[in-house]
mmCIF file of C-alpha atoms in Angstrom:
data_model
loop_
_atom_site.group_PDB
_atom_site.id
_atom_site.type_symbol
_atom_site.label_atom_id
_atom_site.label_comp_id
_atom_site.label_asym_id
_atom_site.label_seq_id
_atom_site.Cartn_x
_atom_site.Cartn_y
_atom_site.Cartn_z
ATOM 1 C CA UNK A 1 55.398 -35.133 113.315
ATOM 2 C CA UNK A 2 53.279 -33.613 111.002
ATOM 3 C CA UNK A 3 52.217 -29.741 111.221
ATOM 4 C CA UNK A 4 49.956 -27.673 110.491
ATOM 5 C CA UNK A 5 51.226 -24.173 109.108
ATOM 6 C CA UNK A 6 48.974 -20.918 109.239
ATOM 7 C CA UNK A 7 48.536 -17.194 109.240
ATOM 8 C CA UNK A 8 49.308 -15.575 112.533
ATOM 9 C CA UNK A 9 48.400 -12.085 111.340
ATOM 10 C CA UNK A 10 44.704 -11.317 109.987
ATOM 11 C CA UNK A 11 44.012 -7.963 110.501
ATOM 12 C CA UNK A 12 46.233 -4.643 110.506
ATOM 13 C CA UNK A 13 46.557 -2.266 113.814
ATOM 14 C CA UNK A 14 45.564 0.702 112.635
ATOM 15 C CA UNK A 15 48.141 3.936 115.941
ATOM 16 C CA UNK A 16 47.044 7.034 115.696
ATOM 17 C CA UNK A 17 49.173 8.995 117.751
ATOM 18 C CA UNK A 18 48.744 11.894 119.641
ATOM 19 C CA UNK A 19 50.787 15.588 119.918
ATOM 20 C CA UNK A 20 52.963 14.706 122.835
ATOM 21 C CA UNK A 21 56.558 14.598 120.533
ATOM 22 C CA UNK A 22 56.257 11.388 120.533
ATOM 23 C CA UNK A 23 53.736 11.023 117.287
ATOM 24 C CA UNK A 24 56.460 10.310 114.573
ATOM 25 C CA UNK A 25 57.889 7.745 115.631
ATOM 26 C CA UNK A 26 55.185 5.861 117.316
ATOM 27 C CA UNK A 27 53.614 6.205 113.535
ATOM 28 C CA UNK A 28 56.172 4.755 111.823
ATOM 29 C CA UNK A 29 55.695 1.714 113.649
ATOM 30 C CA UNK A 30 52.950 1.650 112.346
ATOM 31 C CA UNK A 31 53.417 1.799 109.216
ATOM 32 C CA UNK A 32 56.412 -0.448 109.387
ATOM 33 C CA UNK A 33 53.562 -3.321 111.292
ATOM 34 C CA UNK A 34 50.845 -2.246 108.599
ATOM 35 C CA UNK A 35 53.994 -3.385 106.201
ATOM 36 C CA UNK A 36 54.515 -6.579 107.710
ATOM 37 C CA UNK A 37 50.579 -7.136 108.439
ATOM 38 C CA UNK A 38 50.116 -7.107 104.181
ATOM 39 C CA UNK A 39 53.090 -7.807 102.765
ATOM 40 C CA UNK A 40 55.785 -10.628 104.247
ATOM 41 C CA UNK A 41 53.064 -12.621 106.702
ATOM 42 C CA UNK A 42 54.240 -14.016 109.663
ATOM 43 C CA UNK A 43 54.267 -18.169 109.537
ATOM 44 C CA UNK A 44 54.466 -20.299 113.175
ATOM 45 C CA UNK A 45 54.803 -24.135 113.072
ATOM 46 C CA UNK A 46 51.633 -25.879 115.131
ATOM 47 C CA UNK A 47 52.970 -28.785 116.646
ATOM 48 C CA UNK A 48 51.477 -31.597 118.355
ATOM 49 C CA UNK A 49 51.072 -29.049 121.481
ATOM 50 C CA UNK A 50 49.451 -26.530 120.583
ATOM 51 C CA UNK A 51 53.056 -24.155 120.940
ATOM 52 C CA UNK A 52 53.647 -21.058 118.376
ATOM 53 C CA UNK A 53 57.322 -21.487 116.977
ATOM 54 C CA UNK A 54 58.820 -19.860 114.671
ATOM 55 C CA UNK A 55 62.193 -20.319 111.842
ATOM 56 C CA UNK A 56 65.167 -18.489 113.240
ATOM 57 C CA UNK A 57 67.443 -20.617 111.846
ATOM 58 C CA UNK A 58 67.919 -24.024 109.859
ATOM 59 C CA UNK A 59 67.215 -26.917 112.004
ATOM 60 C CA UNK A 60 68.186 -29.814 112.849
ATOM 61 C CA UNK A 61 68.016 -32.922 115.441
ATOM 62 C CA UNK A 62 70.361 -30.857 117.860
ATOM 63 C CA UNK A 63 69.581 -26.906 117.826
ATOM 64 C CA UNK A 64 68.660 -24.329 120.650
ATOM 65 C CA UNK A 65 65.151 -23.335 121.220
ATOM 66 C CA UNK A 66 64.393 -20.509 122.918
ATOM 67 C CA UNK A 67 60.903 -20.350 124.904
ATOM 68 C CA UNK A 68 59.520 -17.528 125.827
ATOM 69 C CA UNK A 69 56.949 -16.678 129.349
ATOM 70 C CA UNK A 70 53.501 -14.898 128.928
ATOM 71 C CA UNK A 71 51.777 -13.033 130.767
ATOM 72 C CA UNK A 72 51.728 -13.720 135.021
ATOM 73 C CA UNK A 73 55.170 -14.191 135.079
ATOM 74 C CA UNK A 74 55.387 -10.306 136.306
ATOM 75 C CA UNK A 75 57.236 -8.978 139.256
ATOM 76 C CA UNK A 76 57.953 -5.595 140.229
ATOM 77 C CA UNK A 77 61.862 -5.214 139.592
ATOM 78 C CA UNK A 78 61.272 -7.475 136.671
ATOM 79 C CA UNK A 79 64.732 -6.222 133.902
ATOM 80 C CA UNK A 80 65.726 -3.502 136.980
ATOM 81 C CA UNK A 81 69.339 -4.502 137.720
ATOM 82 C CA UNK A 82 69.722 -5.922 133.854
ATOM 83 C CA UNK A 83 68.727 -2.848 131.961
ATOM 84 C CA UNK A 84 71.099 -1.359 135.334
ATOM 85 C CA UNK A 85 74.223 -3.394 133.692
ATOM 86 C CA UNK A 86 73.644 -3.655 129.950
ATOM 87 C CA UNK A 87 73.046 -0.385 127.705
ATOM 88 C CA UNK A 88 71.232 -2.734 124.993
ATOM 89 C CA UNK A 89 68.622 -4.071 127.646
ATOM 90 C CA UNK A 90 68.212 -0.108 128.829
ATOM 91 C CA UNK A 91 67.480 0.644 125.573
ATOM 92 C CA UNK A 92 64.825 -1.878 125.049
ATOM 93 C CA UNK A 93 63.002 0.501 127.881
ATOM 94 C CA UNK A 94 63.619 3.193 126.828
ATOM 95 C CA UNK A 95 62.368 2.601 123.255
ATOM 96 C CA UNK A 96 59.007 0.583 124.753
ATOM 97 C CA UNK A 97 58.568 4.227 126.217
ATOM 98 C CA UNK A 98 59.605 6.253 123.552
ATOM 99 C CA UNK A 99 56.871 4.363 121.281
ATOM 100 C CA UNK A 100 53.740 4.146 124.387
ATOM 101 C CA UNK A 101 54.001 7.171 125.121
ATOM 102 C CA UNK A 102 54.927 6.536 128.847
ATOM 103 C CA UNK A 103 56.636 5.076 131.435
ATOM 104 C CA UNK A 104 56.937 1.735 131.133
ATOM 105 C CA UNK A 105 60.386 0.633 132.923
ATOM 106 C CA UNK A 106 58.927 2.923 135.729
ATOM 107 C CA UNK A 107 55.779 0.943 135.931
ATOM 108 C CA UNK A 108 58.220 -2.696 135.401
ATOM 109 C CA UNK A 109 60.866 -1.803 138.153
ATOM 110 C CA UNK A 110 58.556 0.407 140.367
ATOM 111 C CA UNK A 111 55.322 -1.078 140.797
ATOM 112 C CA UNK A 112 52.185 -0.057 142.414
ATOM 113 C CA UNK A 113 52.572 -4.222 141.294
ATOM 114 C CA UNK A 114 48.368 -3.719 141.498
ATOM 115 C CA UNK A 115 49.137 -1.677 138.037
ATOM 116 C CA UNK A 116 51.741 -3.520 136.510
ATOM 117 C CA UNK A 117 49.297 -6.792 136.977
ATOM 118 C CA UNK A 118 46.343 -5.343 135.018
ATOM 119 C CA UNK A 119 46.682 -7.034 131.848
ATOM 120 C CA UNK A 120 46.643 -3.419 129.922
ATOM 121 C CA UNK A 121 50.593 -3.454 131.657
ATOM 122 C CA UNK A 122 51.465 -6.132 131.926
ATOM 123 C CA UNK A 123 51.526 -7.626 128.377
ATOM 124 C CA UNK A 124 54.408 -4.907 127.490
ATOM 125 C CA UNK A 125 55.751 -5.096 129.915
ATOM 126 C CA UNK A 126 56.629 -8.936 129.444
ATOM 127 C CA UNK A 127 57.638 -8.339 125.802
ATOM 128 C CA UNK A 128 59.746 -5.632 127.263
ATOM 129 C CA UNK A 129 61.426 -6.906 129.451
ATOM 130 C CA UNK A 130 62.221 -10.536 127.663
ATOM 131 C CA UNK A 131 62.825 -9.015 124.289
ATOM 132 C CA UNK A 132 65.395 -6.917 127.305
ATOM 133 C CA UNK A 133 67.054 -9.898 128.302
ATOM 134 C CA UNK A 134 67.428 -11.474 124.947
ATOM 135 C CA UNK A 135 68.659 -8.143 123.912
ATOM 136 C CA UNK A 136 72.090 -9.347 126.340
ATOM 137 C CA UNK A 137 71.801 -12.949 125.800
ATOM 138 C CA UNK A 138 72.053 -12.890 121.855
ATOM 139 C CA UNK A 139 75.289 -12.689 121.288
ATOM 140 C CA UNK A 140 76.032 -15.356 124.033
ATOM 141 C CA UNK A 141 74.162 -17.989 122.676
ATOM 142 C CA UNK A 142 75.325 -18.942 119.300
ATOM 143 C CA UNK A 143 72.684 -19.726 116.472
ATOM 144 C CA UNK A 144 69.233 -20.595 117.365
ATOM 145 C CA UNK A 145 67.064 -22.463 115.093
ATOM 146 C CA UNK A 146 63.478 -22.363 117.186
ATOM 147 C CA UNK A 147 61.808 -19.743 118.623
ATOM 148 C CA UNK A 148 58.434 -20.386 120.589
ATOM 149 C CA UNK A 149 56.028 -18.946 123.392
ATOM 150 C CA UNK A 150 53.130 -18.881 125.240
ATOM 151 C CA UNK A 151 50.262 -16.963 124.475
ATOM 152 C CA UNK A 152 51.936 -13.483 125.427
ATOM 153 C CA UNK A 153 55.660 -14.942 124.285
ATOM 154 C CA UNK A 154 54.727 -15.190 121.113
ATOM 155 C CA UNK A 155 54.950 -12.283 120.626
ATOM 156 C CA UNK A 156 57.982 -12.820 122.240
ATOM 157 C CA UNK A 157 58.776 -15.545 120.187
ATOM 158 C CA UNK A 158 57.989 -13.324 117.054
ATOM 159 C CA UNK A 159 60.589 -9.626 117.694
ATOM 160 C CA UNK A 160 63.758 -13.049 119.158
ATOM 161 C CA UNK A 161 63.512 -13.958 114.575
ATOM 162 C CA UNK A 162 63.638 -10.740 113.307
ATOM 163 C CA UNK A 163 59.843 -11.536 111.416
ATOM 164 C CA UNK A 164 58.236 -8.480 113.324
ATOM 165 C CA UNK A 165 59.734 -4.977 114.395
ATOM 166 C CA UNK A 166 59.821 -4.432 118.333
ATOM 167 C CA UNK A 167 57.750 -1.399 117.912
ATOM 168 C CA UNK A 168 54.705 -2.221 116.319
ATOM 169 C CA UNK A 169 55.412 -5.282 118.774
ATOM 170 C CA UNK A 170 55.131 -3.118 121.604
ATOM 171 C CA UNK A 171 52.074 -1.242 119.676
ATOM 172 C CA UNK A 172 50.642 -4.424 119.853
ATOM 173 C CA UNK A 173 50.321 -6.274 123.149
ATOM 174 C CA UNK A 174 49.393 -3.305 124.428
ATOM 175 C CA UNK A 175 46.236 -2.793 122.621
ATOM 176 C CA UNK A 176 45.275 -6.783 122.456
ATOM 177 C CA UNK A 177 45.879 -6.350 126.847
ATOM 178 C CA UNK A 178 43.606 -2.797 126.184
ATOM 179 C CA UNK A 179 40.836 -4.529 124.591
ATOM 180 C CA UNK A 180 41.385 -7.823 127.218
ATOM 181 C CA UNK A 181 41.385 -5.399 129.795
ATOM 182 C CA UNK A 182 38.498 -3.828 128.978
ATOM 183 C CA UNK A 183 36.246 -7.074 127.536
ATOM 184 C CA UNK A 184 37.410 -8.038 131.532
ATOM 185 C CA UNK A 185 35.732 -4.642 132.812
ATOM 186 C CA UNK A 186 32.782 -5.692 131.227
ATOM 187 C CA UNK A 187 31.863 -9.348 132.116
ATOM 188 C CA UNK A 188 34.029 -9.927 134.887
ATOM 189 C CA UNK A 189 35.839 -13.261 135.497
ATOM 190 C CA UNK A 190 39.141 -14.406 137.253
ATOM 191 C CA UNK A 191 41.455 -17.116 136.475
ATOM 192 C CA UNK A 192 41.941 -20.690 137.738
ATOM 193 C CA UNK A 193 44.620 -23.877 136.678
ATOM 194 C CA UNK A 194 43.473 -27.459 137.745
ATOM 195 C CA UNK A 195 46.610 -29.030 138.798
ATOM 196 C CA UNK A 196 46.386 -32.670 138.825
ATOM 197 C CA UNK A 197 42.344 -34.166 138.513
ATOM 198 C CA UNK A 198 41.245 -36.828 136.162
ATOM 199 C CA UNK A 199 38.954 -35.165 133.477
ATOM 200 C CA UNK A 200 36.356 -36.474 135.358
ATOM 201 C CA UNK A 201 36.421 -33.949 138.608
ATOM 202 C CA UNK A 202 37.021 -31.040 136.443
ATOM 203 C CA UNK A 203 33.890 -32.350 134.727
ATOM 204 C CA UNK A 204 32.110 -32.375 137.770
ATOM 205 C CA UNK A 205 33.697 -28.619 138.836
ATOM 206 C CA UNK A 206 32.865 -27.098 135.679
ATOM 207 C CA UNK A 207 29.260 -28.244 136.148
ATOM 208 C CA UNK A 208 28.399 -27.875 139.909
ATOM 209 C CA UNK A 209 30.403 -23.927 138.918
ATOM 210 C CA UNK A 210 27.721 -23.430 135.656
ATOM 211 C CA UNK A 211 24.857 -23.807 138.195
ATOM 212 C CA UNK A 212 26.003 -22.010 140.858
ATOM 213 C CA UNK A 213 26.371 -19.274 138.205
#
């Protein structure tokens, strides 16, 4: 199985913290992120399905792999029961609240849903929830060989693999979500899932949509 290797980080992120008393931590997270982008770069394997894979150990013929979800899996209340039962999960949400300067935990646990689903909020919320789950089960899993993620989930995979600092990842996906949100506001659109159609039907639908646009 031939795999193409490529660096995942190409640009630096600079975050300018405000004067709310939380700037030191956010600044430190940014410094660690910039060190990562300039120095030790993360690498991924892109398999035949284009799924980013992050090495966490020495893969063998029968190794355990983790797959992290992307945006769209969020729901109001996610992580609340987990955080109340496991201190390590609660700490993940607390750390994210501190880094972001607002309570992403409250938004994830209480909503409202129309705010949580916004890409600028959903992306960091999903990352935090995935990290919280991983921290809880980490010691119970044994050796993990690979981590992968769908879109946003790639960041969760890197956090789990230790190739990206959690605080830096939170800042990154928040910015990622903000940029995507702004682009969507500038050029409104939507997404659709194609299920069970053959290629000719998909082409026909796309051509009809283009004519009607």
